[in-house]
């Protein structure tokens, strides 16, 4: 049972435009959310997080939005750069216990 | 600060064999979690160890086991390997400080079962 879902396996965006990656979850107890980026042959690297007390968190070109009523979060990358091409995973946790990961979205930024 | 180190990077085993994977966390991190990554399944949680105790466990058969040593290094063992166990196994460490739940992942061990 996939508690965290990323329904878009892939996304292509022109360089300089906005990339929007989406993530849905089913467990209303989740209160902490993370985004990770993964390049081939490397482990995932932490990108940005958000707790359920916020609805937005920003870090440079990366912004995560949380809509608790819809159980939906999204990652916005503006402007997108070719180096952003990677697989992005969202993850959710309740009280910092085990993290449930989505299946990932492969982002390709076209120069 | 050294990152999370996983050894070996690549492994080929035969069905029915057993395998042990190793993970050295970031110095000072007491929590080590293991994940299995397969195409289309994302990262599936295996288990978490904290101060040598298994704290959480995912939905994997008993063939998958782990342990953590007093220096926080962790090992994962898979017995009676099956073809479906072929995957990237990722280890992640965390300080588990209050309010800090972020993981740092290693580069993983790519296991191929033939």
Coordinates of N, CA and C in Angstrom, one line a residue:
Chain A
X1 N 0.8 -1.2 0.0 CA 0.0 0.0 0.0 C 0.9 1.2 0.0
X2 N 0.8 2.0 -1.1 CA 1.7 3.1 -1.3 C 1.1 4.3 -0.6
X3 N 1.7 4.7 0.5 CA 1.1 5.9 1.3 C 1.6 7.2 0.7
X4 N 2.6 7.2 0.0 CA 3.1 8.4 -0.7 C 3.2 8.1 -2.2
X5 N 2.5 9.0 -3.0 CA 2.4 8.7 -4.4 C 3.0 9.9 -5.2
X6 N 3.8 9.5 -6.2 CA 4.2 10.5 -7.2 C 3.7 10.0 -8.5
X7 N 2.6 10.5 -9.0 CA 1.9 10.0 -10.1 C 2.5 10.3 -11.5
X8 N 3.4 11.2 -11.5 CA 4.1 11.5 -12.8 C 5.5 10.9 -12.7
X9 N 5.7 9.8 -13.5 CA 7.0 9.2 -13.5 C 8.1 10.1 -14.1
X10 N 7.7 11.0 -15.0 CA 8.7 11.8 -15.7 C 8.1 13.1 -16.0
X11 N 9.0 14.1 -16.2 CA 8.6 15.5 -16.5 C 9.8 16.1 -17.3
X12 N 9.4 16.8 -18.4 CA 10.4 17.5 -19.1 C 10.1 19.0 -19.1
X13 N 11.1 19.8 -18.9 CA 10.9 21.3 -18.8 C 12.0 22.0 -19.5
X14 N 11.7 23.1 -20.2 CA 12.8 23.9 -20.8 C 13.6 24.7 -19.7
X15 N 14.9 24.8 -20.0 CA 15.7 25.6 -19.1 C 15.2 27.0 -18.9
X16 N 15.2 27.4 -17.7 CA 14.7 28.8 -17.3 C 13.2 28.8 -16.9
X17 N 12.5 27.7 -17.3 CA 11.1 27.7 -16.9 C 10.9 27.1 -15.5
X18 N 9.7 27.0 -15.1 CA 9.4 26.4 -13.8 C 9.2 24.9 -13.9
X19 N 9.7 24.2 -12.9 CA 9.4 22.7 -12.8 C 8.5 22.6 -11.6
X20 N 7.5 21.8 -11.8 CA 6.5 21.5 -10.6 C 6.4 20.0 -10.5
X21 N 6.9 19.5 -9.4 CA 6.8 18.1 -9.1 C 5.8 17.9 -8.0
X22 N 4.9 16.9 -8.2 CA 3.8 16.7 -7.3 C 3.9 15.5 -6.5
X23 N 3.2 15.5 -5.3 CA 3.3 14.3 -4.4 C 2.0 14.3 -3.6
X24 N 1.4 13.2 -3.5 CA 0.2 13.0 -2.7 C 0.4 12.0 -1.6
X25 N -0.3 12.1 -0.5 CA -0.1 11.1 0.5 C -1.5 10.8 1.1
X26 N -1.6 9.7 1.8 CA -2.9 9.2 2.3 C -3.0 9.3 3.8
X27 N -1.9 9.3 4.5 CA -1.9 9.2 5.9 C -2.0 10.6 6.5
X28 N -3.1 10.9 7.2 CA -3.3 12.2 7.8 C -2.4 12.4 9.0
X29 N -1.7 11.4 9.5 CA -0.8 11.6 10.6 C 0.6 12.1 10.2
X30 N 0.9 12.1 8.9 CA 2.1 12.6 8.4 C 2.3 14.0 8.8
X31 N 3.4 14.4 9.4 CA 3.6 15.8 9.8 C 4.9 16.3 9.4
X32 N 5.7 15.6 8.6 CA 7.0 16.1 8.2 C 7.3 15.5 6.8
X33 N 7.7 16.4 5.9 CA 7.9 16.0 4.5 C 9.2 16.4 4.0
X34 N 9.8 15.6 3.2 CA 11.1 15.9 2.6 C 11.1 15.7 1.1
X35 N 12.0 16.4 0.4 CA 12.2 16.1 -1.0 C 13.7 15.8 -1.1
X36 N 14.0 14.7 -1.9 CA 15.3 14.3 -2.2 C 15.5 14.3 -3.7
X37 N 16.8 14.5 -4.1 CA 17.2 14.5 -5.5 C 18.2 13.3 -5.6
X38 N 18.0 12.6 -6.7 CA 18.9 11.5 -6.9 C 19.5 11.4 -8.3
X39 N 20.8 11.4 -8.4 CA 21.5 11.2 -9.7 C 21.8 9.7 -9.8
X40 N 22.0 9.3 -11.0 CA 22.3 7.8 -11.2 C 23.6 7.5 -10.5
X41 N 23.7 6.3 -10.0 CA 24.8 5.8 -9.3 C 25.2 6.6 -8.0
X42 N 24.3 7.4 -7.5 CA 24.5 8.1 -6.2 C 23.3 7.9 -5.3
X43 N 23.5 8.0 -4.0 CA 22.4 8.0 -3.1 C 21.6 9.3 -3.2
X44 N 20.4 9.3 -2.7 CA 19.6 10.5 -2.7 C 20.2 11.6 -1.8
X45 N 20.1 12.8 -2.2 CA 20.6 13.9 -1.4 C 19.4 14.8 -1.0
X46 N 19.5 15.2 0.2 CA 18.4 16.0 0.8 C 18.3 17.4 0.1
X47 N 17.1 17.8 -0.2 CA 16.8 19.0 -0.9 C 16.2 20.1 0.0
X48 N 15.0 19.7 0.5 CA 14.2 20.7 1.2 C 13.2 19.9 2.1
X49 N 12.8 20.5 3.2 CA 11.8 19.9 4.0 C 10.7 20.9 4.4
X50 N 9.6 20.3 4.9 CA 8.5 21.2 5.4 C 7.8 20.4 6.5
X51 N 7.5 21.1 7.6 CA 6.7 20.5 8.6 C 5.2 20.9 8.4
X52 N 4.3 20.2 9.1 CA 2.9 20.4 8.8 C 2.4 21.7 9.4
X53 N 3.2 22.4 10.2 CA 2.8 23.6 10.8 C 2.9 24.8 9.8
X54 N 3.6 24.4 8.6 CA 3.8 25.5 7.6 C 3.1 25.0 6.3
X55 N 2.8 26.0 5.4 CA 2.3 25.6 4.1 C 3.3 25.9 3.0
X56 N 4.4 26.5 3.4 CA 5.4 26.9 2.4 C 6.8 26.9 3.0
X57 N 7.8 26.5 2.3 CA 9.1 26.6 2.7 C 10.0 26.9 1.5
X58 N 10.9 27.8 1.6 CA 11.6 28.3 0.4 C 13.1 28.2 0.7
X59 N 13.9 27.7 -0.3 CA 15.3 27.7 -0.2 C 15.9 27.9 -1.6
X60 N 16.3 29.2 -1.8 CA 16.8 29.5 -3.1 C 15.8 29.3 -4.2
X61 N 16.2 28.5 -5.2 CA 15.3 28.2 -6.3 C 14.3 27.2 -6.0
X62 N 14.3 26.6 -4.8 CA 13.4 25.5 -4.5 C 12.4 26.0 -3.5
X63 N 11.1 25.7 -3.8 CA 10.0 26.0 -2.8 C 9.1 24.8 -2.7
X64 N 8.8 24.4 -1.5 CA 7.9 23.3 -1.3 C 6.6 23.9 -0.7
X65 N 5.5 23.5 -1.3 CA 4.1 23.9 -0.8 C 3.4 22.7 -0.3
X66 N 2.7 22.9 0.9 CA 2.0 21.8 1.5 C 0.5 22.2 1.6
X67 N -0.3 21.4 1.1 CA -1.8 21.5 1.2 C -2.3 20.4 2.0
X68 N -2.5 20.6 3.4 CA -2.8 19.5 4.2 C -4.2 19.0 4.0
X69 N -5.1 19.9 3.6 CA -6.5 19.4 3.4 C -6.6 18.5 2.2
X70 N -5.8 18.8 1.2 CA -5.8 17.9 0.0 C -4.7 16.8 0.1
X71 N -4.0 16.8 1.2 CA -2.9 15.8 1.4 C -2.0 15.8 0.1
X72 N -1.5 17.0 -0.2 CA -0.7 17.2 -1.4 C 0.4 18.1 -1.1
X73 N 1.6 17.8 -1.7 CA 2.7 18.7 -1.6 C 3.3 18.8 -3.0
X74 N 3.9 19.9 -3.2 CA 4.6 20.1 -4.5 C 5.9 20.8 -4.3
X75 N 6.8 20.5 -5.2 CA 8.1 21.2 -5.3 C 8.2 22.0 -6.5
X76 N 8.5 23.3 -6.3 CA 8.7 24.2 -7.5 C 10.2 24.5 -7.6
X77 N 10.7 24.4 -8.8 CA 12.1 24.8 -9.1 C 12.0 25.9 -10.1
X78 N 12.5 27.1 -9.7 CA 12.5 28.3 -10.6 C 13.8 29.1 -10.4
X79 N 14.5 29.4 -11.5 CA 14.3 28.8 -12.8 C 15.0 27.4 -12.9
X80 N 14.5 26.5 -13.7 CA 15.1 25.2 -13.9 C 16.4 25.3 -14.7
X81 N 17.3 24.4 -14.2 CA 18.6 24.4 -14.9 C 18.9 23.0 -15.3
X82 N 19.8 22.8 -16.3 CA 20.1 21.4 -16.8 C 20.6 20.5 -15.7
X83 N 21.4 21.1 -14.7 CA 21.9 20.4 -13.6 C 20.8 19.9 -12.6
X84 N 19.6 20.4 -12.8 CA 18.5 19.9 -12.0 C 18.0 18.5 -12.5
X85 N 18.4 18.1 -13.7 CA 17.9 16.8 -14.2 C 18.3 15.7 -13.3
X86 N 17.3 15.0 -12.8 CA 17.6 14.0 -11.8 C 16.2 13.3 -11.4
X87 N 16.2 12.3 -10.6 CA 15.0 11.8 -10.1 C 14.7 12.4 -8.7
X88 N 13.5 12.9 -8.5 CA 13.1 13.5 -7.3 C 12.1 12.7 -6.5
X89 N 12.4 12.4 -5.3 CA 11.6 11.7 -4.4 C 11.0 12.5 -3.3
X90 N 9.7 12.4 -3.0 CA 9.2 13.0 -1.8 C 9.0 11.9 -0.8
X91 N 9.1 12.3 0.5 CA 9.0 11.4 1.6 C 8.2 12.0 2.7
X92 N 7.5 11.2 3.5 CA 6.7 11.7 4.5 C 6.9 10.8 5.8
X93 N 6.7 11.4 6.9 CA 6.9 10.7 8.2 C 5.9 11.3 9.2
X94 N 5.5 10.4 10.2 CA 4.7 10.8 11.3 C 5.6 10.8 12.5
X95 N 5.8 12.0 13.1 CA 6.6 12.1 14.3 C 8.0 11.7 14.2
X96 N 8.5 11.8 12.9 CA 9.9 11.5 12.7 C 10.2 10.0 12.7
X97 N 9.2 9.2 12.7 CA 9.4 7.7 12.6 C 9.8 7.4 11.1
X98 N 9.6 6.2 10.7 CA 10.1 5.8 9.4 C 9.5 6.7 8.3
X99 N 10.3 6.9 7.3 CA 9.9 7.8 6.2 C 9.4 6.9 5.1
X100 N 8.2 7.3 4.5 CA 7.7 6.6 3.4 C 8.0 7.4 2.2
X101 N 8.5 6.8 1.2 CA 9.0 7.5 0.0 C 8.0 7.2 -1.2
X102 N 7.9 8.2 -2.1 CA 7.2 8.0 -3.3 C 8.1 7.2 -4.3
X103 N 7.5 7.0 -5.5 CA 8.3 6.2 -6.5 C 9.2 7.0 -7.3
X104 N 9.1 8.4 -7.1 CA 10.1 9.2 -7.8 C 9.5 9.8 -9.1
X105 N 10.0 11.0 -9.5 CA 9.7 11.6 -10.8 C 11.0 12.0 -11.4
X106 N 11.2 11.5 -12.6 CA 12.4 11.8 -13.3 C 12.3 13.2 -14.1
X107 N 13.0 14.2 -13.6 CA 13.0 15.5 -14.3 C 14.1 15.6 -15.3
X108 N 13.7 16.1 -16.5 CA 14.7 16.4 -17.5 C 14.6 17.9 -17.8
X109 N 15.6 18.6 -17.7 CA 15.6 20.0 -18.0 C 16.4 20.2 -19.4
X110 N 15.6 20.7 -20.3 CA 16.2 20.7 -21.7 C 16.8 22.1 -21.9
X111 N 18.1 22.1 -22.3 CA 18.9 23.3 -22.5 C 18.3 24.1 -23.7
Chain B
X1 N 33.6 16.5 7.1 CA 32.9 15.4 7.7 C 32.6 14.3 6.7
X2 N 33.1 13.1 7.0 CA 32.9 12.0 6.0 C 31.4 11.7 5.9
X3 N 31.0 11.3 4.7 CA 29.6 10.9 4.5 C 29.3 9.5 5.0
X4 N 28.1 9.0 4.5 CA 27.7 7.7 4.8 C 28.4 6.8 3.8
X5 N 29.1 5.7 4.3 CA 29.9 4.8 3.5 C 29.2 3.5 3.5
X6 N 28.9 3.0 2.2 CA 28.4 1.7 2.1 C 29.3 0.8 1.3
X7 N 29.5 -0.4 1.8 CA 30.4 -1.4 1.1 C 29.7 -2.7 1.0
X8 N 29.9 -3.5 -0.1 CA 30.6 -3.0 -1.3 C 29.6 -2.2 -2.1
X9 N 30.1 -1.6 -3.2 CA 29.3 -0.8 -4.1 C 28.5 -1.7 -5.0
X10 N 29.1 -2.8 -5.5 CA 28.4 -3.7 -6.4 C 28.6 -5.2 -5.9
X11 N 27.6 -6.0 -6.1 CA 27.7 -7.4 -5.7 C 26.9 -8.2 -6.6
X12 N 27.4 -9.4 -7.0 CA 26.6 -10.3 -7.7 C 26.6 -11.6 -6.9
X13 N 25.4 -12.1 -6.7 CA 25.3 -13.4 -5.9 C 24.4 -14.3 -6.7
X14 N 24.4 -15.6 -6.3 CA 23.6 -16.6 -6.9 C 22.4 -16.8 -6.0
X15 N 21.3 -17.1 -6.7 CA 20.1 -17.5 -6.0 C 20.3 -18.5 -4.9
X16 N 19.8 -18.3 -3.7 CA 20.0 -19.2 -2.6 C 21.1 -18.9 -1.7
X17 N 22.0 -18.0 -2.1 CA 23.1 -17.6 -1.3 C 22.6 -16.6 -0.3
X18 N 23.6 -16.2 0.6 CA 23.2 -15.1 1.5 C 24.3 -14.0 1.3
X19 N 23.9 -12.8 1.7 CA 24.8 -11.6 1.5 C 24.7 -10.7 2.7
X20 N 25.8 -10.1 3.0 CA 25.9 -9.1 4.1 C 26.4 -7.7 3.5
X21 N 25.6 -6.7 3.8 CA 26.0 -5.4 3.3 C 26.4 -4.5 4.5
X22 N 27.3 -3.6 4.3 CA 27.8 -2.8 5.5 C 27.5 -1.3 5.3
X23 N 27.3 -0.6 6.3 CA 27.0 0.8 6.3 C 27.7 1.5 7.5
X24 N 28.5 2.5 7.2 CA 29.1 3.3 8.3 C 28.5 4.7 8.2
X25 N 27.8 5.1 9.3 CA 27.1 6.3 9.3 C 28.0 7.5 9.5
X26 N 27.5 8.7 9.3 CA 28.2 9.9 9.6 C 28.6 9.9 11.1
X27 N 29.8 10.3 11.4 CA 30.2 10.3 12.8 C 29.3 11.1 13.7
X28 N 28.9 10.5 14.8 CA 27.9 11.1 15.7 C 26.5 10.8 15.4
X29 N 26.2 10.2 14.3 CA 24.8 9.8 14.0 C 24.6 8.4 14.6
X30 N 23.5 8.3 15.3 CA 23.2 7.1 16.0 C 22.1 6.3 15.3
X31 N 21.4 6.9 14.4 CA 20.3 6.2 13.7 C 20.7 5.8 12.3
X32 N 20.5 4.6 12.0 CA 20.8 4.0 10.6 C 19.5 3.3 10.1
X33 N 19.1 3.7 8.9 CA 18.0 3.1 8.3 C 18.4 2.5 7.0
X34 N 17.7 1.5 6.6 CA 18.0 0.7 5.3 C 16.8 0.8 4.4
X35 N 17.0 1.0 3.1 CA 16.0 1.1 2.1 C 16.3 0.2 1.0
X36 N 15.3 -0.3 0.3 CA 15.5 -1.1 -1.0 C 14.9 -0.2 -2.1
X37 N 15.7 0.0 -3.1 CA 15.1 0.7 -4.2 C 15.1 -0.2 -5.5
X38 N 13.9 -0.3 -6.0 CA 13.7 -1.1 -7.3 C 12.9 -0.2 -8.2
X39 N 13.1 -0.4 -9.5 CA 12.3 0.4 -10.5 C 10.8 0.3 -10.3
X40 N 10.2 1.4 -10.2 CA 8.7 1.4 -10.1 C 8.2 1.3 -8.7
X41 N 9.1 1.0 -7.7 CA 8.7 0.8 -6.3 C 9.2 1.9 -5.4
X42 N 10.0 2.8 -6.0 CA 10.6 3.8 -5.1 C 11.5 3.2 -4.0
X43 N 11.6 3.9 -2.9 CA 12.4 3.4 -1.8 C 11.5 2.7 -0.8
X44 N 11.7 1.5 -0.6 CA 10.9 0.7 0.4 C 11.7 0.6 1.7
X45 N 11.1 0.9 2.8 CA 11.8 0.9 4.1 C 12.0 -0.5 4.6
X46 N 13.2 -0.8 5.0 CA 13.5 -2.1 5.5 C 13.5 -2.1 7.0
X47 N 14.4 -1.3 7.6 CA 14.4 -1.2 9.1 C 15.3 0.0 9.5
X48 N 15.1 0.3 10.8 CA 15.9 1.4 11.4 C 16.5 0.9 12.7
X49 N 17.7 1.2 12.8 CA 18.4 0.9 14.1 C 18.8 2.2 14.8
X50 N 18.7 2.2 16.1 CA 19.1 3.4 16.9 C 19.8 2.9 18.1
X51 N 21.0 3.3 18.4 CA 21.7 2.8 19.5 C 21.6 1.3 19.7
X52 N 21.9 0.6 18.6 CA 22.0 -0.9 18.6 C 20.7 -1.6 18.7
X53 N 19.6 -0.9 18.7 CA 18.2 -1.5 18.8 C 17.4 -1.2 17.6
X54 N 16.8 -2.3 17.1 CA 15.9 -2.1 16.0 C 14.7 -1.3 16.4
X55 N 14.4 -0.2 15.8 CA 13.3 0.7 16.3 C 12.1 0.6 15.4
X56 N 12.3 0.5 14.1 CA 11.2 0.3 13.2 C 11.5 -0.8 12.2
X57 N 10.5 -1.4 11.7 CA 10.7 -2.4 10.7 C 9.6 -2.3 9.6
X58 N 10.0 -2.5 8.3 CA 9.1 -2.4 7.2 C 8.5 -3.8 7.0
X59 N 7.8 -3.9 5.8 CA 7.1 -5.2 5.5 C 8.0 -6.0 4.6
X60 N 9.0 -6.5 5.1 CA 9.9 -7.4 4.4 C 10.0 -8.8 5.1
X61 N 10.2 -9.9 4.3 CA 10.2 -11.2 5.0 C 11.4 -11.3 5.9
X62 N 11.3 -12.3 6.8 CA 12.4 -12.5 7.8 C 13.7 -12.8 7.2
X63 N 13.8 -13.1 5.9 CA 15.1 -13.3 5.3 C 16.0 -12.0 5.3
X64 N 15.3 -10.9 5.5 CA 16.1 -9.6 5.7 C 16.2 -9.3 7.1
X65 N 17.5 -9.2 7.5 CA 17.7 -8.8 8.9 C 18.9 -7.8 9.0
X66 N 19.0 -7.3 10.1 CA 20.1 -6.3 10.3 C 20.6 -6.2 11.7
X67 N 21.6 -5.5 11.9 CA 22.1 -5.2 13.3 C 22.9 -3.9 13.3
X68 N 23.1 -3.4 14.5 CA 23.9 -2.2 14.6 C 24.9 -2.4 15.7
X69 N 26.1 -2.0 15.5 CA 27.2 -2.2 16.5 C 27.3 -0.9 17.4
X70 N 28.1 -1.1 18.4 CA 28.2 0.0 19.4 C 28.8 1.3 18.8
X71 N 29.5 1.1 17.7 CA 30.1 2.3 17.0 C 29.1 2.9 15.9
X72 N 27.9 2.4 16.0 CA 26.8 2.8 15.1 C 26.9 2.2 13.7
X73 N 28.0 1.6 13.3 CA 28.0 0.9 12.0 C 26.9 -0.2 12.0
X74 N 26.4 -0.4 10.8 CA 25.3 -1.3 10.7 C 25.5 -2.3 9.5
X75 N 25.0 -3.5 9.7 CA 25.0 -4.5 8.6 C 23.6 -4.9 8.3
X76 N 23.4 -5.3 7.1 CA 22.2 -5.8 6.6 C 22.5 -7.2 6.0
X77 N 21.7 -8.2 6.4 CA 21.9 -9.5 5.8 C 20.6 -10.0 5.1
X78 N 20.8 -10.6 4.0 CA 19.7 -11.2 3.3 C 20.1 -12.7 3.1
X79 N 19.3 -13.6 3.6 CA 19.5 -15.0 3.4 C 18.7 -15.6 2.3
X80 N 19.1 -16.7 1.8 CA 18.3 -17.4 0.7 C 17.9 -16.5 -0.4
X81 N 18.8 -15.9 -1.0 CA 18.6 -14.8 -2.0 C 17.6 -15.3 -3.1
X82 N 16.7 -14.4 -3.5 CA 15.8 -14.7 -4.6 C 16.1 -13.7 -5.7
X83 N 15.7 -14.0 -6.9 CA 16.0 -13.1 -8.1 C 15.4 -11.7 -7.8
X84 N 14.2 -11.7 -7.1 CA 13.6 -10.4 -6.8 C 14.3 -9.5 -5.8
X85 N 15.3 -10.1 -5.2 CA 16.1 -9.3 -4.3 C 17.1 -8.3 -5.0
X86 N 17.2 -8.5 -6.3 CA 18.1 -7.6 -7.0 C 17.6 -6.2 -6.9
X87 N 18.4 -5.3 -6.4 CA 18.0 -3.9 -6.1 C 19.2 -3.1 -5.7
X88 N 18.9 -1.8 -5.5 CA 19.9 -0.9 -4.9 C 19.5 -0.8 -3.5
X89 N 20.4 -1.1 -2.6 CA 20.2 -1.1 -1.1 C 20.9 0.2 -0.6
X90 N 20.0 1.0 0.0 CA 20.5 2.3 0.5 C 20.5 2.4 2.0
X91 N 21.5 2.9 2.5 CA 21.6 3.1 4.0 C 21.5 4.6 4.2
X92 N 20.9 5.0 5.2 CA 20.8 6.5 5.6 C 21.0 6.7 7.0
X93 N 21.8 7.7 7.4 CA 22.0 7.9 8.8 C 21.4 9.3 9.2
X94 N 21.1 9.4 10.4 CA 20.5 10.6 11.0 C 20.9 10.8 12.4
X95 N 21.0 12.0 12.8 CA 21.4 12.3 14.2 C 20.2 12.1 15.1
X96 N 19.0 12.2 14.5 CA 17.7 12.0 15.3 C 17.6 13.1 16.4
X97 N 18.4 14.2 16.2 CA 18.2 15.3 17.2 C 16.8 15.8 17.1
X98 N 16.3 16.3 18.2 CA 14.9 16.8 18.3 C 14.7 17.8 17.1
X99 N 13.7 17.5 16.3 CA 13.3 18.4 15.2 C 14.2 18.2 14.0
X100 N 15.2 17.3 14.0 CA 16.0 17.1 12.8 C 15.8 15.7 12.4
X101 N 15.0 15.5 11.4 CA 14.7 14.1 10.9 C 15.3 13.8 9.6
X102 N 16.1 14.7 9.1 CA 16.7 14.5 7.8 C 17.7 13.4 7.7
X103 N 17.6 12.7 6.6 CA 18.6 11.6 6.4 C 19.7 12.0 5.5
X104 N 20.9 11.4 5.7 CA 21.9 11.5 4.7 C 22.1 10.1 4.2
X105 N 22.0 9.9 2.9 CA 22.1 8.6 2.3 C 23.5 8.3 1.8
X106 N 23.9 7.0 1.8 CA 25.1 6.6 1.2 C 24.8 6.4 -0.3
X107 N 25.8 6.0 -1.0 CA 25.7 5.8 -2.5 C 25.0 4.5 -2.8
X108 N 24.9 3.6 -1.8 CA 24.1 2.4 -2.1 C 25.0 1.2 -2.5
X109 N 24.5 0.0 -2.3 CA 25.1 -1.2 -2.8 C 24.1 -1.8 -3.8
X110 N 24.6 -2.0 -5.0 CA 23.8 -2.6 -6.1 C 24.0 -4.1 -6.1
X111 N 22.9 -4.8 -5.7 CA 23.0 -6.2 -5.6 C 22.3 -6.8 -6.8
X112 N 22.9 -7.7 -7.4 CA 22.3 -8.5 -8.5 C 22.3 -10.0 -8.2
X113 N 21.2 -10.6 -8.2 CA 21.0 -12.0 -7.9 C 20.8 -12.7 -9.2
X114 N 21.6 -13.7 -9.5 CA 21.5 -14.4 -10.8 C 21.2 -15.9 -10.6

